[in-house]
Amino acid sequence: MMFKRTLRVLITMILTLALTTGLVLAMTEDANAATVSMKTIPSTSAKADSRVVNAFVELGFSVKYNKNLGYAGVFSVADHVIYLKSKNKTHALHEMGHFVSRLQNGADETSEFVKIYKSEKKKYNGTQKSYITKNSKEYFAQSFAEYTQNPSKLQKSRPKTYKYVKAQVDTIEQQDVDNMYSAYGWAW
């Protein structure tokens, strides 16, 4: 158990170095068509905040593809996986938004966020509006994807949502990772 945690910390350090030198997570299938690997992609491509990526890696999560998946994506704490039906950055970031909420102790269900969701969900004008705005969890996840891909657009169209998502990302720290690891120890 200690070895696995030490290995995760080492991988996190390597990933942080890679992110700060222009490498970002890119969704590319390996020979088994089941993992996400590192690849240089243009700096204009959307990438998750390094704190989010570091927590994701340290906690041992991965991304796997399943063309038979009933949804575009699924986040599973028990499996430590984001399952994706296809290589789609927005879907990957949406599922990463569910991870961020879980990491931040249910950020998508707080009374503060539910109020924001109720006041700004009508302003959402992206795809799959009925699905994205059906509850605060899906709204948060999609808002995280938008925050990652085009923060200024989110800030302009839904400023309260932007501010809340930004605060969740900006306050990620090692204690959050440790808390999630402790809370879901049964899954590790």
Short mmCIF file of C-alpha atoms in Angstrom, two decimals:
data_model
loop_
_atom_site.label_atom_id
_atom_site.label_comp_id
_atom_site.label_asym_id
_atom_site.label_seq_id
_atom_site.Cartn_x
_atom_site.Cartn_y
_atom_site.Cartn_z
CA MET A 1 0.00 0.00 0.00
CA MET A 2 2.80 2.43 0.93
CA PHE A 3 4.69 1.54 -2.26
CA LYS A 4 1.64 2.34 -4.41
CA ARG A 5 1.23 5.72 -2.69
CA THR A 6 4.94 6.52 -3.11
CA LEU A 7 4.73 5.57 -6.77
CA ARG A 8 1.70 7.84 -7.21
CA VAL A 9 3.60 10.75 -5.64
CA LEU A 10 6.53 10.14 -7.99
CA ILE A 11 4.22 10.00 -11.01
CA THR A 12 2.57 13.23 -9.82
CA MET A 13 5.95 14.96 -9.63
CA ILE A 14 6.84 13.81 -13.16
CA LEU A 15 3.44 14.90 -14.46
CA THR A 16 3.80 18.32 -12.83
CA LEU A 17 7.17 18.78 -14.52
CA ALA A 18 5.67 17.71 -17.83
CA LEU A 19 2.77 20.13 -17.48
CA THR A 20 5.05 23.06 -16.70
CA THR A 21 7.19 22.34 -19.76
CA GLY A 22 4.37 22.36 -22.29
CA LEU A 23 3.20 18.78 -22.13
CA VAL A 24 -0.43 18.17 -21.26
CA LEU A 25 -2.73 15.21 -21.00
CA ALA A 26 -3.89 14.24 -24.44
CA MET A 27 -6.33 11.48 -25.12
CA THR A 28 -4.56 8.94 -27.29
CA GLU A 29 -5.31 5.26 -27.40
CA ASP A 30 -2.47 2.82 -26.86
CA ALA A 31 -2.27 -0.62 -28.46
CA ASN A 32 -4.93 -1.87 -26.06
CA ALA A 33 -7.17 1.14 -26.72
CA ALA A 34 -7.74 1.65 -23.02
CA THR A 35 -5.52 4.35 -21.55
CA VAL A 36 -4.65 8.02 -21.67
CA SER A 37 -1.02 8.85 -22.40
CA MET A 38 1.15 11.94 -22.43
CA LYS A 39 1.69 13.71 -25.71
CA THR A 40 2.75 17.20 -26.76
CA ILE A 41 -0.22 19.13 -28.08
CA PRO A 42 -0.56 22.80 -28.99
CA SER A 43 -0.65 25.17 -26.03
CA THR A 44 -3.98 26.48 -27.29
CA SER A 45 -5.59 23.12 -26.52
CA ALA A 46 -7.67 22.92 -23.40
CA LYS A 47 -5.95 21.37 -20.42
CA ALA A 48 -6.99 20.84 -16.86
CA ASP A 49 -5.35 22.80 -14.07
CA SER A 50 -2.21 21.03 -12.81
CA ARG A 51 -3.70 20.75 -9.29
CA VAL A 52 -6.61 18.76 -10.71
CA VAL A 53 -4.37 16.55 -12.83
CA ASN A 54 -1.95 15.98 -9.95
CA ALA A 55 -4.77 14.91 -7.61
CA PHE A 56 -6.23 12.66 -10.31
CA VAL A 57 -2.89 10.92 -10.84
CA GLU A 58 -1.92 10.75 -7.17
CA LEU A 59 -5.22 9.08 -6.33
CA GLY A 60 -4.57 6.50 -9.03
CA PHE A 61 -7.35 7.46 -11.44
CA SER A 62 -7.15 6.81 -15.16
CA VAL A 63 -9.21 7.24 -18.31
CA LYS A 64 -10.47 4.22 -20.26
CA TYR A 65 -12.41 3.97 -23.49
CA ASN A 66 -15.41 1.73 -24.02
CA LYS A 67 -17.23 2.14 -27.32
CA ASN A 68 -20.17 0.19 -25.88
CA LEU A 69 -20.72 2.64 -23.03
CA GLY A 70 -24.33 3.79 -22.72
CA TYR A 71 -23.28 7.39 -21.99
CA ALA A 72 -20.65 9.73 -23.42
CA GLY A 73 -18.75 9.36 -20.15
CA VAL A 74 -18.94 8.02 -16.62
CA PHE A 75 -16.90 8.92 -13.53
CA SER A 76 -16.36 6.03 -11.10
CA VAL A 77 -14.73 6.46 -7.70
CA ALA A 78 -14.91 2.72 -7.02
CA ASP A 79 -13.02 1.89 -10.22
CA HIS A 80 -10.73 4.97 -10.10
CA VAL A 81 -11.66 5.60 -13.70
CA ILE A 82 -13.27 8.00 -16.10
CA TYR A 83 -14.87 5.86 -18.78
CA LEU A 84 -15.35 7.54 -22.16
CA LYS A 85 -17.23 6.30 -25.19
CA SER A 86 -14.91 8.20 -27.55
CA LYS A 87 -11.93 10.55 -27.54
CA ASN A 88 -13.70 13.82 -26.81
CA LYS A 89 -11.98 16.50 -24.72
CA THR A 90 -15.21 18.12 -23.58
CA HIS A 91 -16.62 14.82 -22.35
CA ALA A 92 -13.33 14.02 -20.59
CA LEU A 93 -13.31 17.43 -18.91
CA HIS A 94 -16.98 17.07 -17.95
CA GLU A 95 -16.19 13.80 -16.17
CA MET A 96 -13.12 15.45 -14.62
CA GLY A 97 -15.57 18.02 -13.24
CA HIS A 98 -17.31 15.22 -11.34
CA PHE A 99 -13.88 14.27 -9.97
CA VAL A 100 -13.24 17.86 -8.84
CA SER A 101 -16.59 17.98 -7.07
CA ARG A 102 -15.85 14.73 -5.25
CA LEU A 103 -12.34 15.92 -4.40
CA GLN A 104 -13.84 19.10 -2.96
CA ASN A 105 -16.28 17.19 -0.75
CA GLY A 106 -19.37 17.44 -2.93
CA ALA A 107 -18.88 20.95 -4.27
CA ASP A 108 -21.74 20.38 -6.71
CA GLU A 109 -24.30 19.86 -3.92
CA THR A 110 -23.55 22.66 -1.47
CA SER A 111 -26.36 25.06 -0.69
CA GLU A 112 -24.21 27.86 -2.12
CA PHE A 113 -23.78 26.09 -5.44
CA VAL A 114 -27.39 24.93 -5.68
CA LYS A 115 -28.42 28.61 -5.43
CA ILE A 116 -25.96 29.52 -8.18
CA TYR A 117 -27.18 26.63 -10.32
CA LYS A 118 -30.81 27.71 -9.94
CA SER A 119 -30.02 31.32 -10.79
CA GLU A 120 -27.73 30.72 -13.79
CA LYS A 121 -28.73 27.39 -15.38
CA LYS A 122 -31.06 29.15 -17.84
CA LYS A 123 -28.04 31.05 -19.17
CA TYR A 124 -26.36 27.81 -20.27
CA ASN A 125 -26.53 27.71 -24.07
CA GLY A 126 -24.28 24.81 -24.96
CA THR A 127 -25.13 21.38 -26.28
CA GLN A 128 -27.36 18.92 -24.43
CA LYS A 129 -29.01 21.71 -22.44
CA SER A 130 -31.74 19.53 -20.91
CA TYR A 131 -29.16 17.01 -19.65
CA ILE A 132 -26.62 19.56 -18.42
CA THR A 133 -29.20 21.66 -16.59
CA LYS A 134 -31.21 18.77 -15.10
CA ASN A 135 -29.34 18.94 -11.77
CA SER A 136 -26.52 20.74 -10.02
CA LYS A 137 -24.09 17.81 -10.45
CA GLU A 138 -24.22 17.77 -14.25
CA TYR A 139 -24.24 21.56 -14.35
CA PHE A 140 -21.09 21.74 -12.19
CA ALA A 141 -19.31 19.11 -14.27
CA GLN A 142 -20.07 20.89 -17.53
CA SER A 143 -19.19 24.25 -16.01
CA PHE A 144 -15.79 22.81 -15.04
CA ALA A 145 -15.30 21.70 -18.66
CA GLU A 146 -16.20 25.20 -19.86
CA TYR A 147 -13.98 26.79 -17.20
CA THR A 148 -11.08 24.70 -18.46
CA GLN A 149 -11.70 25.27 -22.17
CA ASN A 150 -12.83 28.90 -22.24
CA PRO A 151 -12.80 30.58 -18.81
CA SER A 152 -13.47 34.09 -20.14
CA LYS A 153 -16.61 32.92 -21.94
CA LEU A 154 -17.90 31.23 -18.78
CA GLN A 155 -17.04 34.31 -16.71
CA LYS A 156 -18.97 36.55 -19.09
CA SER A 157 -22.06 34.35 -19.48
CA ARG A 158 -22.39 32.88 -15.97
CA PRO A 159 -20.19 34.90 -13.59
CA LYS A 160 -21.35 33.29 -10.33
CA THR A 161 -20.75 29.83 -11.74
CA TYR A 162 -17.32 30.88 -12.97
CA LYS A 163 -16.36 32.31 -9.59
CA TYR A 164 -17.51 29.18 -7.74
CA VAL A 165 -15.77 26.70 -10.07
CA LYS A 166 -12.60 28.79 -10.03
CA ALA A 167 -12.64 28.82 -6.22
CA GLN A 168 -12.99 25.03 -6.13
CA VAL A 169 -10.01 24.58 -8.45
CA ASP A 170 -7.89 27.28 -6.81
CA THR A 171 -8.28 25.79 -3.33
CA ILE A 172 -7.27 22.21 -4.16
CA GLU A 173 -4.50 21.17 -1.81
CA GLN A 174 -2.83 18.00 -0.58
CA GLN A 175 -5.26 17.76 2.33
CA ASP A 176 -8.14 17.35 -0.16
CA VAL A 177 -6.31 14.45 -1.79
CA ASP A 178 -5.63 12.87 1.60
CA ASN A 179 -9.27 13.35 2.66
CA MET A 180 -10.57 11.72 -0.51
CA TYR A 181 -8.14 8.85 -0.09
CA SER A 182 -9.34 8.37 3.50
CA ALA A 183 -13.03 8.75 2.70
CA TYR A 184 -12.93 6.19 -0.09
CA GLY A 185 -10.30 3.89 1.39
CA TRP A 186 -12.60 0.94 0.75
CA ALA A 187 -12.18 1.55 -2.96
CA TRP A 188 -8.41 1.49 -2.86
#
